[in-house]
Amino acid sequence: MIQCKRVYTAPASEDGFRVLVDRLWPRGCMKESLALDAWLRELAPSTELRKSFCHEAERFDEFRVLYRAELTAQPQHWWGLLEKAEQGTLTLLFAARDEQQNNARVLAQCCSLKRCAPELPSPVYGRGAGGEGK
């Protein structure tokens, strides 16, 4: 099971394996208070993508497509999370204010699909949109 939580939410025993998936350390958080199992900065969107998105809701669809493309290019960084999710609960931690439109949700969706196809027509993935056309 994969769930997403803000880093500012208190850790819970049912969180399982807790992974911070932001490139920058969250403001005002002490390492001990997060009860992290890992901080995987390489899973975060590139600095350029993060800055261009600026958490603007109207740009989220574009952000999602570009971030999925980044993830697709480097599956070795996120495939290991699949095993953690299959063994129990995997909690992806993020600092964004928007609990629905953030990189952790996109990453969780990629992991749930067990692949991260860009949302573009592709001979490999059919229609795109995560490979639903396959």
PDB file of C-alpha atoms in Angstrom:
ATOM      1  CA  MET A   1       0.000   0.000   0.000  1.00  0.00           C
ATOM      2  CA  ILE A   2       1.224   3.494  -0.825  1.00  0.00           C
ATOM      3  CA  GLN A   3       0.070   6.599   0.986  1.00  0.00           C
ATOM      4  CA  CYS A   4       1.161  10.234   0.884  1.00  0.00           C
ATOM      5  CA  LYS A   5       1.450  12.547   3.888  1.00  0.00           C
ATOM      6  CA  ARG A   6       2.688  16.028   4.605  1.00  0.00           C
ATOM      7  CA  VAL A   7       5.901  16.029   6.625  1.00  0.00           C
ATOM      8  CA  TYR A   8       4.146  18.292   9.128  1.00  0.00           C
ATOM      9  CA  THR A   9       1.695  15.511  10.032  1.00  0.00           C
ATOM     10  CA  ALA A  10       2.846  13.523  13.057  1.00  0.00           C
ATOM     11  CA  PRO A  11       4.276  10.067  12.299  1.00  0.00           C
ATOM     12  CA  ALA A  12       1.956   7.137  12.995  1.00  0.00           C
ATOM     13  CA  SER A  13       2.757   3.504  13.692  1.00  0.00           C
ATOM     14  CA  GLU A  14       0.782   2.456  10.606  1.00  0.00           C
ATOM     15  CA  ASP A  15       2.972   4.592   8.300  1.00  0.00           C
ATOM     16  CA  GLY A  16       5.327   1.704   7.618  1.00  0.00           C
ATOM     17  CA  PHE A  17       8.385   2.736   5.575  1.00  0.00           C
ATOM     18  CA  ARG A  18       8.583   6.557   5.582  1.00  0.00           C
ATOM     19  CA  VAL A  19      10.385   8.273   2.696  1.00  0.00           C
ATOM     20  CA  LEU A  20      10.868  12.002   2.159  1.00  0.00           C
ATOM     21  CA  VAL A  21      10.602  12.641  -1.593  1.00  0.00           C
ATOM     22  CA  ASP A  22      11.400  16.373  -1.725  1.00  0.00           C
ATOM     23  CA  ARG A  23      14.675  17.769  -3.031  1.00  0.00           C
ATOM     24  CA  LEU A  24      14.904  20.396  -0.276  1.00  0.00           C
ATOM     25  CA  TRP A  25      14.723  19.761   3.458  1.00  0.00           C
ATOM     26  CA  PRO A  26      11.309  20.914   4.786  1.00  0.00           C
ATOM     27  CA  ARG A  27      11.351  24.198   6.678  1.00  0.00           C
ATOM     28  CA  GLY A  28      11.209  24.005  10.430  1.00  0.00           C
ATOM     29  CA  CYS A  29      11.530  20.213  10.609  1.00  0.00           C
ATOM     30  CA  MET A  30      14.043  18.449  12.794  1.00  0.00           C
ATOM     31  CA  LYS A  31      15.324  15.158  11.389  1.00  0.00           C
ATOM     32  CA  GLU A  32      14.326  13.253  14.526  1.00  0.00           C
ATOM     33  CA  SER A  33      10.725  14.501  14.406  1.00  0.00           C
ATOM     34  CA  LEU A  34      10.121  13.039  10.945  1.00  0.00           C
ATOM     35  CA  ALA A  35      10.944   9.421  11.837  1.00  0.00           C
ATOM     36  CA  LEU A  36      12.367   8.941   8.337  1.00  0.00           C
ATOM     37  CA  ASP A  37      13.543   5.653   6.946  1.00  0.00           C
ATOM     38  CA  ALA A  38      15.008   7.399   3.894  1.00  0.00           C
ATOM     39  CA  TRP A  39      15.355  10.751   2.155  1.00  0.00           C
ATOM     40  CA  LEU A  40      15.386  10.104  -1.592  1.00  0.00           C
ATOM     41  CA  ARG A  41      16.148  13.505  -3.136  1.00  0.00           C
ATOM     42  CA  GLU A  42      16.750  11.922  -6.520  1.00  0.00           C
ATOM     43  CA  LEU A  43      13.020  11.089  -6.681  1.00  0.00           C
ATOM     44  CA  ALA A  44      12.042  14.752  -6.448  1.00  0.00           C
ATOM     45  CA  PRO A  45      11.343  16.794  -9.571  1.00  0.00           C
ATOM     46  CA  SER A  46      14.382  18.503 -11.042  1.00  0.00           C
ATOM     47  CA  THR A  47      15.126  21.960  -9.677  1.00  0.00           C
ATOM     48  CA  GLU A  48      14.130  23.485 -13.024  1.00  0.00           C
ATOM     49  CA  LEU A  49      10.765  21.702 -13.047  1.00  0.00           C
ATOM     50  CA  ARG A  50      10.060  22.525  -9.411  1.00  0.00           C
ATOM     51  CA  LYS A  51      10.791  26.225  -9.960  1.00  0.00           C
ATOM     52  CA  SER A  52       8.734  26.427 -13.157  1.00  0.00           C
ATOM     53  CA  PHE A  53       5.698  24.810 -11.494  1.00  0.00           C
ATOM     54  CA  CYS A  54       5.767  27.044  -8.381  1.00  0.00           C
ATOM     55  CA  HIS A  55       2.779  25.097  -6.987  1.00  0.00           C
ATOM     56  CA  GLU A  56       0.387  26.820  -9.401  1.00  0.00           C
ATOM     57  CA  ALA A  57      -2.716  24.629  -9.622  1.00  0.00           C
ATOM     58  CA  GLU A  58      -3.450  25.588 -13.232  1.00  0.00           C
ATOM     59  CA  ARG A  59      -0.026  24.223 -14.267  1.00  0.00           C
ATOM     60  CA  PHE A  60      -0.309  20.890 -12.469  1.00  0.00           C
ATOM     61  CA  ASP A  61      -1.267  18.832 -15.531  1.00  0.00           C
ATOM     62  CA  GLU A  62       1.825  20.084 -17.351  1.00  0.00           C
ATOM     63  CA  PHE A  63       3.949  19.467 -14.249  1.00  0.00           C
ATOM     64  CA  ARG A  64       2.600  15.912 -13.941  1.00  0.00           C
ATOM     65  CA  VAL A  65       3.485  15.073 -17.546  1.00  0.00           C
ATOM     66  CA  LEU A  66       6.998  16.510 -17.248  1.00  0.00           C
ATOM     67  CA  TYR A  67       7.661  14.907 -13.871  1.00  0.00           C
ATOM     68  CA  ARG A  68       6.474  11.511 -15.103  1.00  0.00           C
ATOM     69  CA  ALA A  69       8.894  11.885 -18.007  1.00  0.00           C
ATOM     70  CA  GLU A  70      11.711  12.545 -15.521  1.00  0.00           C
ATOM     71  CA  LEU A  71      10.726   9.466 -13.520  1.00  0.00           C
ATOM     72  CA  THR A  72      10.495   7.349 -16.660  1.00  0.00           C
ATOM     73  CA  ALA A  73      14.037   8.337 -17.585  1.00  0.00           C
ATOM     74  CA  GLN A  74      15.408   7.039 -14.269  1.00  0.00           C
ATOM     75  CA  PRO A  75      13.338   4.076 -13.044  1.00  0.00           C
ATOM     76  CA  GLN A  76      16.244   2.764 -10.969  1.00  0.00           C
ATOM     77  CA  HIS A  77      15.531   5.548  -8.474  1.00  0.00           C
ATOM     78  CA  TRP A  78      11.930   4.537  -7.759  1.00  0.00           C
ATOM     79  CA  TRP A  79      11.539   0.842  -8.612  1.00  0.00           C
ATOM     80  CA  GLY A  80      12.939  -0.121  -5.209  1.00  0.00           C
ATOM     81  CA  LEU A  81       9.912   1.504  -3.616  1.00  0.00           C
ATOM     82  CA  LEU A  82       7.664  -1.109  -5.216  1.00  0.00           C
ATOM     83  CA  GLU A  83       9.146  -3.807  -2.998  1.00  0.00           C
ATOM     84  CA  LYS A  84       8.533  -1.690   0.114  1.00  0.00           C
ATOM     85  CA  ALA A  85       4.914  -1.135  -0.949  1.00  0.00           C
ATOM     86  CA  GLU A  86       4.412  -4.853  -1.593  1.00  0.00           C
ATOM     87  CA  GLN A  87       5.857  -5.742   1.828  1.00  0.00           C
ATOM     88  CA  GLY A  88       3.654  -3.309   3.728  1.00  0.00           C
ATOM     89  CA  THR A  89       2.815   0.363   3.892  1.00  0.00           C
ATOM     90  CA  LEU A  90       4.975   2.879   2.059  1.00  0.00           C
ATOM     91  CA  THR A  91       4.480   6.501   3.113  1.00  0.00           C
ATOM     92  CA  LEU A  92       5.745   9.180   0.734  1.00  0.00           C
ATOM     93  CA  LEU A  93       6.372  12.419   2.615  1.00  0.00           C
ATOM     94  CA  PHE A  94       6.161  15.874   1.039  1.00  0.00           C
ATOM     95  CA  ALA A  95       6.210  19.472   2.265  1.00  0.00           C
ATOM     96  CA  ALA A  96       3.859  21.084  -0.280  1.00  0.00           C
ATOM     97  CA  ARG A  97       0.752  22.796   1.077  1.00  0.00           C
ATOM     98  CA  ASP A  98      -1.497  21.252  -1.565  1.00  0.00           C
ATOM     99  CA  GLU A  99      -2.151  17.699  -0.428  1.00  0.00           C
ATOM    100  CA  GLN A 100      -3.552  16.590  -3.792  1.00  0.00           C
ATOM    101  CA  GLN A 101      -1.371  18.310  -6.385  1.00  0.00           C
ATOM    102  CA  ASN A 102       2.233  17.531  -5.513  1.00  0.00           C
ATOM    103  CA  ASN A 103       5.152  15.378  -6.586  1.00  0.00           C
ATOM    104  CA  ALA A 104       4.474  12.656  -4.002  1.00  0.00           C
ATOM    105  CA  ARG A 105       1.018  11.991  -5.502  1.00  0.00           C
ATOM    106  CA  VAL A 106       2.499  11.693  -8.997  1.00  0.00           C
ATOM    107  CA  LEU A 107       5.217   9.354  -7.724  1.00  0.00           C
ATOM    108  CA  ALA A 108       2.643   7.248  -5.850  1.00  0.00           C
ATOM    109  CA  GLN A 109       0.605   6.926  -9.024  1.00  0.00           C
ATOM    110  CA  CYS A 110       3.690   5.812 -10.964  1.00  0.00           C
ATOM    111  CA  CYS A 111       4.515   3.216  -8.332  1.00  0.00           C
ATOM    112  CA  SER A 112       0.916   1.993  -8.247  1.00  0.00           C
ATOM    113  CA  LEU A 113       1.005   1.508 -12.016  1.00  0.00           C
ATOM    114  CA  LYS A 114       4.372  -0.283 -11.615  1.00  0.00           C
ATOM    115  CA  ARG A 115       5.656   1.861 -14.434  1.00  0.00           C
ATOM    116  CA  CYS A 116       5.683   5.493 -15.275  1.00  0.00           C
ATOM    117  CA  ALA A 117       4.744   6.081 -18.864  1.00  0.00           C
ATOM    118  CA  PRO A 118       4.725   9.633 -20.136  1.00  0.00           C
ATOM    119  CA  GLU A 119       1.296  10.874 -21.142  1.00  0.00           C
ATOM    120  CA  LEU A 120       2.230  11.099 -24.790  1.00  0.00           C
ATOM    121  CA  PRO A 121       1.397   8.782 -27.687  1.00  0.00           C
ATOM    122  CA  SER A 122       4.038   6.079 -27.676  1.00  0.00           C
ATOM    123  CA  PRO A 123       4.620   2.852 -29.590  1.00  0.00           C
ATOM    124  CA  VAL A 124       5.591   1.268 -26.273  1.00  0.00           C
ATOM    125  CA  TYR A 125       2.696   2.453 -24.114  1.00  0.00           C
ATOM    126  CA  GLY A 126      -0.135   2.852 -26.599  1.00  0.00           C
ATOM    127  CA  ARG A 127      -2.229   5.976 -26.083  1.00  0.00           C
ATOM    128  CA  GLY A 128      -0.172   7.289 -23.174  1.00  0.00           C
ATOM    129  CA  ALA A 129      -1.831   8.459 -19.959  1.00  0.00           C
ATOM    130  CA  GLY A 130       0.128   5.980 -17.923  1.00  0.00           C
ATOM    131  CA  GLY A 131      -0.157   3.162 -20.408  1.00  0.00           C
ATOM    132  CA  GLU A 132      -3.908   2.610 -20.087  1.00  0.00           C
ATOM    133  CA  GLY A 133      -4.090   2.075 -23.853  1.00  0.00           C
ATOM    134  CA  LYS A 134      -1.898  -0.974 -23.647  1.00  0.00           C
TER     135      LYS A 134
END
